[in-house]
Amino acid sequence: MGTSNSGSQSTQVLIIGSGPTGLLLAQGLKKSGIKAIVFERYDEDKIASYSRDWNFGLHWGHDSLVAMLPSELADKLKDTQTDPTLEPHDDDTLPFKHGETGDIILRIPTGKFIRYTRSKLLNLLKQGIDLRCGKELTNIRYGDARSVIAEFGDGTAATGQLLVGADGTRSAVRKLLLGPKAEPRRLPYTAVWTQKTGFSREQAIQLRQWNPQHMAGVHPAGMFMFHGMQDVPDLEDPTQWKYFFYISWPSSIEWQDSAKDFTSEQWLAEGRKRASMCCDPWPIDFGSLADDHPMWHIFMSDWDPSAEGCKWDTHDGRVTLAGDAAHSITFQRGQGLNHSLQDVVNLWKEIIACLGPNAYCTQADAIARYEEEMVARTGAETKMCTMNTHMLHDWSKVQQSPVFKRGVARA
Ligand SMILES: Cc1cc2nc3c(=O)[nH]c(=O)nc-3n(C[C@H](O)[C@H](O)[C@H](O)COP(=O)(O)OP(=O)(O)OC[C@H]3O[C@@H](n4cnc5c(N)ncnc54)[C@H](O)[C@@H]3O)c2cc1C
């Protein structure tokens, strides 16, 4: 078995996964002079195109993003917003529509709210870090008292002092640590989503009228809908604006099993059928799509790190999890990335405490401290967001849902 870091003793942190969690952690560690390598399963071409793209809203977690970046990258963050011309304000809101009548039923106060286009943000976060692509983690071994070895599908391996699983909802690291307990819990909801550019000038302007960033809807038939900006390359040319939209609905696990091999055309039909029951903008969104427009779907799931039997062995602080690998949080309350970035800042502090130039504690203690806080914080959030998902898809409970009652404040 070869070693992709040539057995270098200097590599301290092996980060698995080049999503926002892994890349931001690498940026923070680089700033602090700690050598880290990020390993990504996909090859460079695939991650450069990010064809399965979406956007995410940062609100209470935004400071974490800025704190980890060198100033030359932090200065460019604005370019990666869905609409780089927008300035966040303390009185920003997320409007919610009645999905049938189109009335705005609530404007949820969100505080400063910034939406980033995932592909643009990741391309920024990749800059200047040691990223190895085409490296799918398949196994972890523990060497002498201070080392951990990551093994990859291409037959190579890498050695470091700490391995961080930042490999998303279906984390291979989590599976290696917990076996069947690592499996996300399936939830009875399905979402279908896509992005579209090339609306006519008039339509593009009409679609932006309710809010320049985003809008949600709840439908008496139990649907949740979202519509927002994905990219504004030129504010003056609405025909270039790209929109992102989705609809989610209750669907039994049996139905999900029967739909797992649906084609993109079938997912489009599912979306169109439901959009036709809704108020604008969803019939405009889904009605504008060509029959061969690429569609994506999600069978929703969660994973709660505080659930019984989900505590993993850190092997004396040599392995841990962060981001969606550590907690899979449903997305209707927009918390997953905010918590992931909080993980990054907290873990970064603990890595400095045990591996930095002025290290003052053992790795086992530092990782235990990080995990204790992270598991409590994100366990509570996972539960609250799953409850929120149930309530948003049940018309009789929508008004009592966490997002209606608490907005996007963290659990
Ligand atoms: C439609 C949608 C809307 C959302 N909206 C919001 C929002 O408004 N606000 C918010 O806070 N959050 C939101 N989220 C959640 C947010 O996107 C996630 O929390 C965030 O992307 C987690 O980042 P991550 O880096 O932890 O994981 P990921 O982004 O999943 O990255 C994991 C990386 O690991 C790689 N990988 C996986 N397995 C391996 C392996 N074995 N070896 C090597 N590499 C591997 C993957 O290829 C990937 O690059 C939303 C999510 C979705 C789907």
Short mmCIF file of N, CA, C and O and ligand atoms in Angstrom, two decimals, residues 16-22 39-42 54-57 115 118 135-137 166-168 172 244 298 323-324 331 334-338 340, ligand 1:
data_model
loop_
_atom_site.label_atom_id
_atom_site.label_comp_id
_atom_site.label_asym_id
_atom_site.label_seq_id
_atom_site.Cartn_x
_atom_site.Cartn_y
_atom_site.Cartn_z
N ILE A 16 -11.30 14.21 5.64
CA ILE A 16 -11.97 13.42 4.61
C ILE A 16 -13.21 14.19 4.15
O ILE A 16 -14.13 14.41 4.93
N GLY A 17 -13.21 14.62 2.89
CA GLY A 17 -14.37 15.32 2.33
C GLY A 17 -14.08 16.78 2.06
O GLY A 17 -13.61 17.50 2.94
N SER A 18 -14.38 17.21 0.81
CA SER A 18 -14.11 18.62 0.46
C SER A 18 -15.39 19.41 0.30
O SER A 18 -15.54 20.20 -0.62
N GLY A 19 -16.34 19.20 1.20
CA GLY A 19 -17.51 20.09 1.29
C GLY A 19 -17.09 21.33 2.08
O GLY A 19 -15.92 21.50 2.42
N PRO A 20 -18.06 22.18 2.41
CA PRO A 20 -17.71 23.40 3.15
C PRO A 20 -17.04 23.11 4.49
O PRO A 20 -16.13 23.85 4.91
N THR A 21 -17.42 22.04 5.18
CA THR A 21 -16.84 21.75 6.50
C THR A 21 -15.35 21.42 6.36
O THR A 21 -14.50 22.02 7.03
N GLY A 22 -15.04 20.48 5.47
CA GLY A 22 -13.65 20.06 5.32
C GLY A 22 -12.76 21.18 4.81
O GLY A 22 -11.65 21.39 5.31
N PHE A 39 -8.93 15.10 1.55
CA PHE A 39 -9.08 14.00 0.58
C PHE A 39 -10.54 13.96 0.13
O PHE A 39 -11.44 13.88 0.96
N GLU A 40 -10.73 13.99 -1.19
CA GLU A 40 -12.08 14.01 -1.75
C GLU A 40 -12.26 12.81 -2.67
O GLU A 40 -11.39 12.52 -3.49
N ARG A 41 -13.41 12.15 -2.56
CA ARG A 41 -13.60 10.92 -3.36
C ARG A 41 -13.73 11.21 -4.86
O ARG A 41 -13.33 10.42 -5.69
N TYR A 42 -14.34 12.36 -5.20
CA TYR A 42 -14.56 12.64 -6.63
C TYR A 42 -13.30 13.20 -7.27
O TYR A 42 -12.45 13.79 -6.59
N TRP A 54 -26.76 23.72 -5.17
CA TRP A 54 -27.84 24.38 -4.45
C TRP A 54 -27.26 25.60 -3.76
O TRP A 54 -26.12 25.99 -4.03
N ASN A 55 -28.02 26.24 -2.90
CA ASN A 55 -27.46 27.36 -2.15
C ASN A 55 -27.90 27.24 -0.71
O ASN A 55 -28.85 26.53 -0.40
N PHE A 56 -27.16 27.90 0.17
CA PHE A 56 -27.54 27.81 1.58
C PHE A 56 -27.48 29.19 2.23
O PHE A 56 -26.70 30.05 1.83
N GLY A 57 -28.35 29.33 3.23
CA GLY A 57 -28.43 30.61 3.93
C GLY A 57 -27.61 30.55 5.20
O GLY A 57 -27.76 29.64 6.01
N ARG A 115 -27.18 34.37 1.52
CA ARG A 115 -27.23 33.10 0.78
C ARG A 115 -26.02 32.98 -0.12
O ARG A 115 -25.69 33.90 -0.86
N ARG A 118 -23.53 27.31 -3.54
CA ARG A 118 -22.60 26.29 -3.04
C ARG A 118 -21.37 26.15 -3.93
O ARG A 118 -20.24 26.17 -3.43
N LYS A 135 -9.81 10.38 -4.13
CA LYS A 135 -9.36 9.61 -2.96
C LYS A 135 -10.57 9.26 -2.10
O LYS A 135 -11.00 10.06 -1.25
N GLU A 136 -11.15 8.11 -2.36
CA GLU A 136 -12.32 7.69 -1.58
C GLU A 136 -11.86 6.89 -0.36
O GLU A 136 -11.26 5.81 -0.50
N LEU A 137 -12.15 7.39 0.80
CA LEU A 137 -11.75 6.68 2.03
C LEU A 137 -12.49 5.35 2.11
O LEU A 137 -13.71 5.30 1.96
N ALA A 166 -15.29 14.61 7.48
CA ALA A 166 -16.16 15.72 7.07
C ALA A 166 -16.80 15.30 5.75
O ALA A 166 -16.89 16.08 4.80
N ASP A 167 -17.21 14.03 5.70
CA ASP A 167 -17.63 13.44 4.44
C ASP A 167 -19.15 13.30 4.31
O ASP A 167 -19.64 12.39 3.64
N GLY A 168 -19.87 14.22 4.93
CA GLY A 168 -21.29 14.37 4.62
C GLY A 168 -22.23 13.34 5.24
O GLY A 168 -21.83 12.47 6.01
N ALA A 172 -18.54 7.83 5.30
CA ALA A 172 -17.83 6.54 5.39
C ALA A 172 -17.11 6.45 6.74
O ALA A 172 -17.01 5.37 7.33
N PHE A 244 -33.52 28.80 -8.16
CA PHE A 244 -33.44 27.47 -7.54
C PHE A 244 -34.79 27.25 -6.86
O PHE A 244 -35.29 28.16 -6.19
N ILE A 298 -34.49 14.26 -3.16
CA ILE A 298 -33.94 13.84 -1.86
C ILE A 298 -35.02 13.06 -1.13
O ILE A 298 -36.15 13.56 -0.99
N GLY A 323 -19.49 18.53 10.78
CA GLY A 323 -20.44 18.84 9.70
C GLY A 323 -21.51 17.76 9.58
O GLY A 323 -21.84 17.07 10.55
N ASP A 324 -22.03 17.61 8.36
CA ASP A 324 -23.12 16.64 8.15
C ASP A 324 -22.70 15.21 8.50
O ASP A 324 -23.56 14.37 8.76
N PHE A 331 -33.38 20.28 6.19
CA PHE A 331 -32.96 21.62 5.76
C PHE A 331 -34.01 22.71 5.78
O PHE A 331 -33.70 23.86 5.50
N GLY A 334 -32.96 25.64 7.70
CA GLY A 334 -31.67 26.22 7.31
C GLY A 334 -30.63 26.22 8.41
O GLY A 334 -30.01 27.25 8.69
N GLN A 335 -30.38 25.06 9.04
CA GLN A 335 -29.44 25.02 10.17
C GLN A 335 -28.17 24.22 9.89
O GLN A 335 -27.15 24.40 10.54
N GLY A 336 -28.22 23.29 8.91
CA GLY A 336 -27.13 22.31 8.74
C GLY A 336 -25.77 22.96 8.58
O GLY A 336 -24.81 22.61 9.28
N LEU A 337 -25.66 23.90 7.68
CA LEU A 337 -24.35 24.51 7.44
C LEU A 337 -23.95 25.43 8.59
O LEU A 337 -22.77 25.51 8.95
N ASN A 338 -24.93 26.14 9.15
CA ASN A 338 -24.61 27.03 10.27
C ASN A 338 -23.95 26.23 11.40
O ASN A 338 -22.94 26.65 11.97
N SER A 340 -22.49 23.26 11.01
CA SER A 340 -21.23 22.68 10.51
C SER A 340 -20.08 23.68 10.69
O SER A 340 -18.97 23.30 11.07
C1 LIG B 1 -31.44 21.69 -0.75
C2 LIG B 1 -30.62 22.02 0.47
C3 LIG B 1 -30.73 23.27 1.06
C4 LIG B 1 -29.98 23.57 2.20
N1 LIG B 1 -30.11 24.82 2.77
C5 LIG B 1 -29.38 25.13 3.86
C6 LIG B 1 -29.49 26.44 4.45
O1 LIG B 1 -30.22 27.31 3.97
N2 LIG B 1 -28.75 26.70 5.57
C7 LIG B 1 -27.93 25.77 6.14
O2 LIG B 1 -27.29 26.06 7.16
N3 LIG B 1 -27.81 24.52 5.59
C8 LIG B 1 -28.50 24.19 4.48
N4 LIG B 1 -28.37 22.95 3.91
C9 LIG B 1 -27.44 21.97 4.54
C10 LIG B 1 -26.01 22.16 4.03
O3 LIG B 1 -25.97 22.07 2.63
C11 LIG B 1 -25.11 21.09 4.66
O4 LIG B 1 -25.22 21.16 6.06
C12 LIG B 1 -23.64 21.28 4.27
O5 LIG B 1 -23.49 21.16 2.88
C13 LIG B 1 -22.75 20.26 4.97
O6 LIG B 1 -21.44 20.35 4.47
P1 LIG B 1 -20.38 19.20 4.72
O7 LIG B 1 -19.10 19.74 4.19
O8 LIG B 1 -20.44 18.77 6.13
O9 LIG B 1 -20.88 17.97 3.84
P2 LIG B 1 -20.99 17.84 2.25
O10 LIG B 1 -21.29 19.16 1.63
O11 LIG B 1 -21.94 16.72 2.00
O12 LIG B 1 -19.53 17.40 1.76
C14 LIG B 1 -19.03 16.11 1.99
C15 LIG B 1 -17.90 15.84 1.01
O13 LIG B 1 -17.30 14.57 1.32
C16 LIG B 1 -17.09 13.84 0.13
N5 LIG B 1 -17.06 12.41 0.49
C17 LIG B 1 -18.10 11.61 0.84
N6 LIG B 1 -17.68 10.36 1.10
C18 LIG B 1 -16.33 10.36 0.94
C19 LIG B 1 -15.32 9.37 1.09
N7 LIG B 1 -15.61 8.10 1.44
N8 LIG B 1 -14.02 9.71 0.84
C20 LIG B 1 -13.70 10.98 0.47
N9 LIG B 1 -14.63 11.96 0.32
C21 LIG B 1 -15.92 11.66 0.55
C22 LIG B 1 -18.26 14.23 -0.74
O14 LIG B 1 -18.04 13.94 -2.12
C23 LIG B 1 -18.36 15.73 -0.45
O15 LIG B 1 -17.51 16.49 -1.29
C24 LIG B 1 -29.11 22.61 2.77
C25 LIG B 1 -28.99 21.35 2.16
C26 LIG B 1 -29.72 21.06 1.02
C27 LIG B 1 -29.55 19.71 0.36
#
